Backbone as CSV, one residue per row, in Angstrom:
resi,resn,N_x,N_y,N_z,CA_x,CA_y,CA_z,C_x,C_y,C_z
1,MET,206.200,93.164,137.256,206.841,91.954,137.229,208.388,92.665,137.228
2,ALA,208.652,93.467,136.728,210.041,94.221,136.498,210.371,94.821,138.035
3,ASN,209.698,95.502,138.699,210.001,95.957,140.094,210.368,94.690,140.953
4,GLU,209.586,93.478,140.768,209.823,92.590,141.510,211.191,91.994,141.396
5,ILE,211.989,92.120,140.303,213.561,91.677,140.223,214.074,92.567,140.907
6,HIS,213.984,93.891,141.031,214.790,94.758,142.012,214.651,94.972,143.515
7,ARG,213.765,94.132,143.706,213.564,93.896,145.347,214.850,93.196,145.954
8,PRO,215.120,93.541,147.138,216.269,93.034,148.001,215.351,91.405,148.345
9,VAL,216.244,90.549,148.477,215.859,89.335,148.835,215.670,89.312,150.483
10,HIS,214.667,88.666,151.108,214.393,88.728,152.386,214.258,87.278,152.703
11,ILE,214.660,86.600,153.782,214.397,85.349,154.249,213.271,85.333,155.090
12,ALA,212.692,84.182,155.097,211.319,83.915,156.064,211.484,84.054,157.310
13,PRO,210.930,84.465,158.076,211.219,84.411,159.699,211.486,83.124,160.423
14,ASP,210.753,81.993,159.596,211.062,80.789,160.256,212.378,80.104,159.661
15,PHE,213.262,80.533,158.912,214.213,80.041,158.113,215.112,79.202,159.291
16,GLU,215.344,79.736,160.309,216.309,78.867,161.181,215.601,77.928,161.885
17,ASP,214.020,77.855,161.973,213.533,76.793,162.490,213.486,75.565,161.339
18,LYS,213.540,75.877,160.042,213.804,74.664,159.337,214.944,74.482,158.754
19,PHE,216.068,75.354,159.152,217.417,74.979,158.719,218.101,75.383,160.037
20,PRO,218.298,74.676,160.970,218.876,74.844,162.272,220.354,75.342,162.290
21,ASP,221.036,74.576,161.298,222.620,74.624,161.339,222.726,75.932,160.296
22,ALA,221.802,76.738,160.011,221.958,77.688,159.044,222.042,78.865,159.684
23,SER,222.293,80.020,158.890,222.143,81.485,159.565,221.190,82.418,158.351
24,ALA,220.099,82.763,158.838,219.289,83.477,158.129,219.918,84.769,157.477
25,GLN,220.731,85.336,158.338,221.353,86.508,157.992,222.525,86.377,156.943
26,ALA,223.219,85.058,156.889,224.382,84.579,156.130,223.872,84.527,154.618
27,THR,222.585,83.497,154.670,221.690,83.180,153.357,221.080,84.607,152.816
28,GLU,220.713,85.387,153.747,220.097,86.703,153.078,221.248,87.473,152.230
29,THR,222.504,87.405,153.218,223.527,88.453,152.619,223.746,87.596,151.241
30,ALA,224.118,86.406,151.293,224.619,85.626,149.943,223.692,85.847,148.878
31,MET,222.541,85.646,149.063,221.348,85.771,148.185,221.247,87.215,147.556
32,ASN,221.493,88.361,148.487,221.673,89.651,147.942,222.830,89.928,147.043
33,LEU,223.940,89.037,147.441,225.271,89.577,146.759,224.953,88.978,145.391
34,VAL,224.334,87.691,145.268,224.236,87.161,143.933,223.016,88.185,143.142
35,ARG,222.180,88.549,143.547,221.010,89.478,142.998,221.903,90.759,142.620
36,THR,222.673,91.349,143.330,223.526,92.425,143.095,224.325,92.282,142.014
37,ALA,225.055,90.969,141.941,225.988,90.561,140.933,225.292,90.535,139.666
38,ASP,224.103,89.863,139.543,223.298,89.622,138.311,222.689,91.098,137.673
39,LEU,222.408,91.866,138.657,222.079,93.154,138.157,223.147,93.898,137.652
40,LEU,224.348,94.025,138.067,225.613,94.584,137.533,225.758,93.902,136.011
41,VAL,225.810,92.629,135.819,226.201,91.829,134.818,225.094,92.048,133.892
42,LYS,223.863,92.270,134.217,222.675,92.777,133.191,222.812,94.093,132.875
43,ARG,223.136,95.084,133.434,223.343,96.530,133.206,224.563,96.510,132.225
44,ILE,225.871,96.095,132.721,227.055,95.846,131.623,226.492,95.188,130.354
45,GLY,225.844,94.209,130.446,225.445,93.539,128.923,224.661,94.459,128.063
46,ASP,223.749,95.166,128.728,223.164,96.269,127.986,223.886,97.194,127.315
47,LEU,225.062,97.761,128.168,225.919,98.504,127.719,226.994,98.171,126.579
48,VAL,227.236,96.943,126.723,228.307,96.306,125.625,227.640,95.809,124.507
49,GLN,226.057,95.661,124.671,225.375,94.911,123.352,225.653,95.588,122.404
50,PRO,225.576,97.044,122.061,225.608,97.810,120.797,226.790,97.599,120.412
51,PHE,228.056,97.137,121.087,229.208,96.894,120.619,229.318,95.462,119.936
52,ASP,228.261,94.818,119.878,228.027,93.439,119.643,228.907,92.515,120.502
53,LEU,229.061,92.746,121.799,229.912,91.894,122.752,229.118,91.688,123.855
54,THR,229.428,90.572,124.549,228.994,90.193,125.681,229.584,90.503,127.153
55,PRO,229.193,90.690,128.388,229.949,91.044,129.209,231.228,89.970,129.201
56,SER,231.268,88.829,129.115,232.645,87.910,129.192,233.620,88.394,128.012
57,SER,232.931,88.866,126.880,233.995,88.970,125.598,234.622,90.460,125.846
58,GLY,233.745,91.257,126.526,234.222,92.494,126.875,235.374,92.553,127.640
59,LEU,235.081,91.552,128.959,236.089,91.391,130.001,237.309,90.822,129.113
60,VAL,237.406,90.008,128.361,238.631,89.418,127.660,239.184,90.902,126.879
61,LEU,238.495,91.540,126.245,239.233,92.652,125.159,239.705,93.834,126.580
62,GLY,239.174,93.805,127.538,239.768,94.763,128.692,241.016,94.028,129.301
63,MET,240.965,92.982,129.559,242.196,92.296,130.190,243.209,92.397,129.462
64,LEU,243.107,92.116,127.843,244.055,92.278,126.891,244.527,93.604,126.750
65,ALA,243.557,94.732,126.784,244.110,96.172,126.900,245.092,96.584,128.051
66,ASP,244.658,95.927,129.549,245.275,96.432,130.382,246.803,95.589,130.510
67,ALA,246.571,94.584,129.782,247.915,93.656,129.768,249.085,94.261,129.156
68,GLY,248.612,94.906,128.078,249.510,95.663,127.313,250.605,94.650,126.416
69,ALA,250.363,93.376,126.631,250.860,92.489,126.084,250.161,91.307,125.876
70,PRO,250.422,90.375,124.683,249.710,89.088,124.428,249.531,88.017,125.797
71,LEU,248.462,87.572,125.925,248.436,86.767,127.157,247.908,85.251,126.429
72,PRO,248.379,84.250,127.324,247.895,82.880,126.879,246.531,82.392,127.129
73,PRO,246.058,81.629,126.612,244.461,81.494,126.791,244.401,80.932,128.237
74,ASN,245.382,80.224,128.824,244.674,79.507,130.182,244.926,80.434,131.190
75,GLU,245.877,81.897,130.851,245.748,82.784,131.905,244.552,83.710,131.756
76,ILE,243.902,83.752,130.659,242.812,84.538,130.329,241.503,83.910,131.141
77,ALA,241.693,82.346,131.074,240.541,81.372,131.558,240.771,81.627,133.055
78,ALA,241.911,81.634,133.886,242.270,81.535,135.272,241.654,83.053,135.662
79,ARG,241.976,84.362,135.046,241.594,85.503,135.413,239.986,85.756,135.413
80,LEU,239.426,84.827,134.423,238.042,85.069,134.371,237.232,84.020,134.913
81,ILE,237.932,83.077,135.627,237.314,81.993,136.440,236.370,81.154,135.501
82,ILE,236.736,81.018,134.203,235.626,80.171,133.429,236.647,78.760,132.751
83,SER,236.168,77.833,132.195,236.540,77.035,131.611,237.535,77.230,130.539
84,ARG,238.552,76.492,130.248,239.508,76.714,128.911,238.426,76.539,127.494
85,ALA,237.590,75.726,127.859,236.426,75.582,126.489,235.683,76.685,126.329
86,THR,235.326,77.333,127.462,234.305,78.644,127.375,235.257,79.552,126.753
87,VAL,236.719,79.736,127.157,237.708,80.641,126.638,237.626,80.512,125.396
88,THR,237.708,79.480,124.722,238.346,78.983,123.158,236.906,79.376,122.561
89,GLY,235.587,79.351,122.916,234.462,80.005,122.248,234.543,81.313,122.191
90,LEU,234.918,82.036,123.389,235.034,83.506,123.252,236.090,83.996,122.481
91,LEU,237.334,83.410,122.492,238.470,83.990,121.475,237.965,83.715,120.195
92,ASP,237.321,82.506,119.877,237.020,82.318,118.335,236.117,83.452,117.848
93,SER,235.004,83.678,118.519,234.190,84.885,118.363,234.786,86.198,118.080
94,LEU,235.828,86.431,119.045,236.315,87.830,119.219,237.614,87.680,117.861
95,GLU,238.109,86.490,117.670,238.867,86.570,116.181,238.137,86.667,115.087
96,ARG,237.059,86.030,115.003,235.954,86.393,113.692,235.735,87.658,113.449
97,ARG,235.662,88.193,114.396,235.436,89.847,114.499,236.567,90.874,114.293
98,GLY,237.700,90.101,114.274,238.866,90.798,114.056,239.545,91.558,115.020
99,TYR,238.764,91.274,116.327,239.362,92.088,117.501,240.643,91.140,118.477
100,ILE,240.784,90.087,118.157,241.996,89.298,118.492,242.655,88.617,117.687
101,GLU,244.006,88.201,117.806,244.396,87.382,116.829,245.491,86.391,117.858
102,ARG,245.478,85.265,117.309,246.121,84.095,117.850,247.453,84.158,117.448
103,GLN,248.718,84.386,118.175,249.920,84.408,117.976,251.069,83.120,118.222
104,PRO,251.792,82.789,117.506,252.612,81.759,118.265,253.459,82.163,119.286
105,HIS,253.964,81.404,120.332,254.685,81.876,121.637,256.043,81.645,120.848
106,ALA,256.998,82.579,121.543,258.027,82.855,120.990,259.127,81.506,121.203
107,SER,258.938,80.963,122.599,259.928,79.920,123.121,259.208,78.517,122.992
108,ASP,257.778,78.571,122.929,257.159,77.230,123.374,256.094,76.921,122.195
109,ARG,256.500,76.119,121.243,255.661,75.912,120.163,254.352,75.504,120.395
110,ARG,253.993,74.872,121.478,252.759,74.188,121.803,251.818,75.318,122.465
111,MET,252.320,76.468,122.550,251.311,77.346,123.337,251.173,78.694,122.292
112,LEU,249.988,79.169,122.346,249.794,80.113,121.693,249.376,81.482,122.593
113,LEU,249.550,82.651,122.027,249.307,84.034,122.846,248.168,84.608,122.080
114,ILE,247.194,85.229,122.907,246.280,86.226,122.410,246.616,87.541,122.294
115,ALA,246.554,88.162,121.070,246.973,89.593,120.957,245.431,90.305,120.731
116,LEU,245.589,91.753,121.303,244.957,92.597,120.845,244.731,93.234,119.511
117,THR,243.902,93.327,118.497,244.209,93.871,117.251,243.874,95.571,117.329
118,GLU,244.276,96.283,116.352,243.955,97.879,116.278,242.215,97.970,116.410
119,ALA,241.654,97.229,115.802,240.339,97.165,116.090,239.748,96.679,117.341
120,GLY,240.256,95.793,117.991,240.151,95.370,119.205,240.336,96.201,120.352
121,SER,241.301,96.941,120.212,241.797,97.952,121.009,240.927,99.290,120.993
122,ALA,240.642,99.379,119.751,239.736,100.779,119.565,238.412,100.364,120.144
123,VAL,237.617,99.227,119.969,236.215,98.804,120.497,236.453,98.755,122.052
124,ALA,237.726,98.398,122.360,237.920,98.174,124.131,237.779,99.473,124.665
125,GLN,238.316,100.527,124.057,238.422,101.763,124.547,236.911,102.343,124.466
126,GLN,236.495,102.167,123.502,235.055,102.944,123.074,234.083,102.284,124.305
127,PHE,234.130,101.000,124.509,233.022,100.300,125.384,233.338,100.464,126.775
128,ARG,234.600,100.757,127.204,235.172,100.692,128.462,234.670,102.255,129.064
129,GLU,234.753,103.317,128.168,234.499,104.788,128.277,232.984,104.527,129.088
130,VAL,232.273,103.986,128.253,230.551,103.799,128.510,230.480,103.153,129.784
131,VAL,231.029,102.135,130.030,230.886,101.192,131.080,231.505,101.763,132.495
132,HIS,232.786,102.525,132.340,233.226,102.824,133.446,232.530,104.261,133.975
133,ARG,231.894,104.824,133.018,231.314,106.164,133.241,230.026,105.763,134.299
134,ARG,229.290,104.777,133.614,228.024,104.447,134.208,228.324,103.541,135.572
135,GLN,229.456,102.860,135.733,229.836,102.283,136.886,230.144,103.311,138.168
136,ARG,230.799,104.493,137.611,230.875,105.480,138.654,229.526,106.118,139.068
137,GLU,228.477,106.115,138.006,227.131,106.564,138.486,226.373,105.588,139.443
138,TRP,226.703,104.452,138.999,225.929,103.362,139.762,226.392,103.292,141.451
139,LEU,227.759,103.214,141.454,228.486,103.074,142.714,228.429,104.495,143.306
140,GLY,227.816,105.759,142.888,227.729,106.848,143.351,226.760,106.705,144.405
141,ALA,226.083,105.726,144.331,224.787,105.348,145.638,225.724,105.390,146.959
142,LEU,226.722,105.004,146.894,227.872,104.892,148.203,228.840,105.723,148.291
143,SER,229.345,106.466,149.207,230.229,107.393,149.475,231.583,106.594,149.297
144,GLY,232.383,107.587,149.074,233.820,106.862,148.755,234.489,105.970,149.918
145,ALA,234.131,106.408,151.112,234.438,105.561,152.228,233.380,104.264,152.480
146,GLU,232.365,104.340,151.879,231.434,103.172,151.719,232.033,102.307,150.708
147,GLN,232.709,102.730,149.756,233.141,101.973,148.441,234.220,101.245,149.192
148,ASP,235.087,102.014,149.796,236.384,101.119,150.218,236.053,100.247,151.277
149,GLN,234.954,100.537,152.138,234.601,99.370,153.216,234.204,98.370,152.548
150,LEU,233.402,98.113,151.450,232.743,97.452,150.656,233.733,96.616,149.894
151,LEU,234.664,97.407,149.323,235.810,96.551,148.770,236.685,95.696,149.638
152,ALA,236.847,96.226,150.935,237.690,95.399,151.842,236.807,94.120,152.353
153,THR,235.545,94.310,152.679,234.684,93.267,152.886,234.676,92.330,151.680
154,LEU,234.506,92.736,150.363,234.351,91.648,149.480,235.642,91.012,149.341
155,HIS,236.878,91.828,149.579,238.051,90.891,149.420,238.333,89.847,150.332
156,ARG,237.845,90.159,151.738,237.702,89.041,152.680,237.013,88.027,152.388
157,LEU,235.850,88.387,151.847,235.115,87.208,151.472,235.553,86.180,150.384
158,GLN,236.142,87.068,149.370,236.553,86.361,148.468,237.841,85.365,148.708
159,ALA,238.695,86.015,149.774,239.545,85.165,150.132,239.228,83.951,150.946
160,ALA,237.997,84.104,151.994,237.606,83.052,152.603,236.968,82.096,151.543
161,LEU,236.297,82.356,150.660,235.779,81.541,149.453,236.906,80.847,148.755
162,SER,237.892,81.340,148.257,239.028,81.109,147.666,239.666,79.956,148.438
163,SER,240.195,79.917,149.677,240.869,79.238,150.373,239.969,77.890,150.981
164,GLU,238.444,78.122,150.907,237.521,76.763,151.364,238.221,75.716,150.386
165,GLY,238.052,74.637,151.041,238.291,73.300,150.437,239.682,72.977,150.038
166,GLU,240.638,74.007,150.575,242.028,73.809,149.983,242.788,72.844,151.223
């Protein structure tokens, strides 16, 4: 069963007969992108779990570490592409563990800023070293040129998906 999860997705030969306005290649590509993303999230989840983090809470800590300054919750939500309510839950959890703190905004009393604490900065550094080392290993399956090409392709696809419906 475990090997079943890691097999590439293949579309049935009669797919386009059943769905004449569809593309078997496009569907197979989309499904394999989702499978790949799921595998990456699972692997990252396994790596951050010993730090008592989820992939999403790790992303929040990493984002704050990279920003170098406190961020408003709505910016965190927008960068993670999740709802404000979901971010609130993540922030509550991280605050309980002492990894972040909510601070008043200097010029807008209605707004809060999220700041990384020393403990949050330390744990972000620790788990990111592990995750980034493993990402290098995983993506080592592709040459540097292949990684560049994949990035360019993903960026084009993300732009197309982002502009759809606008």
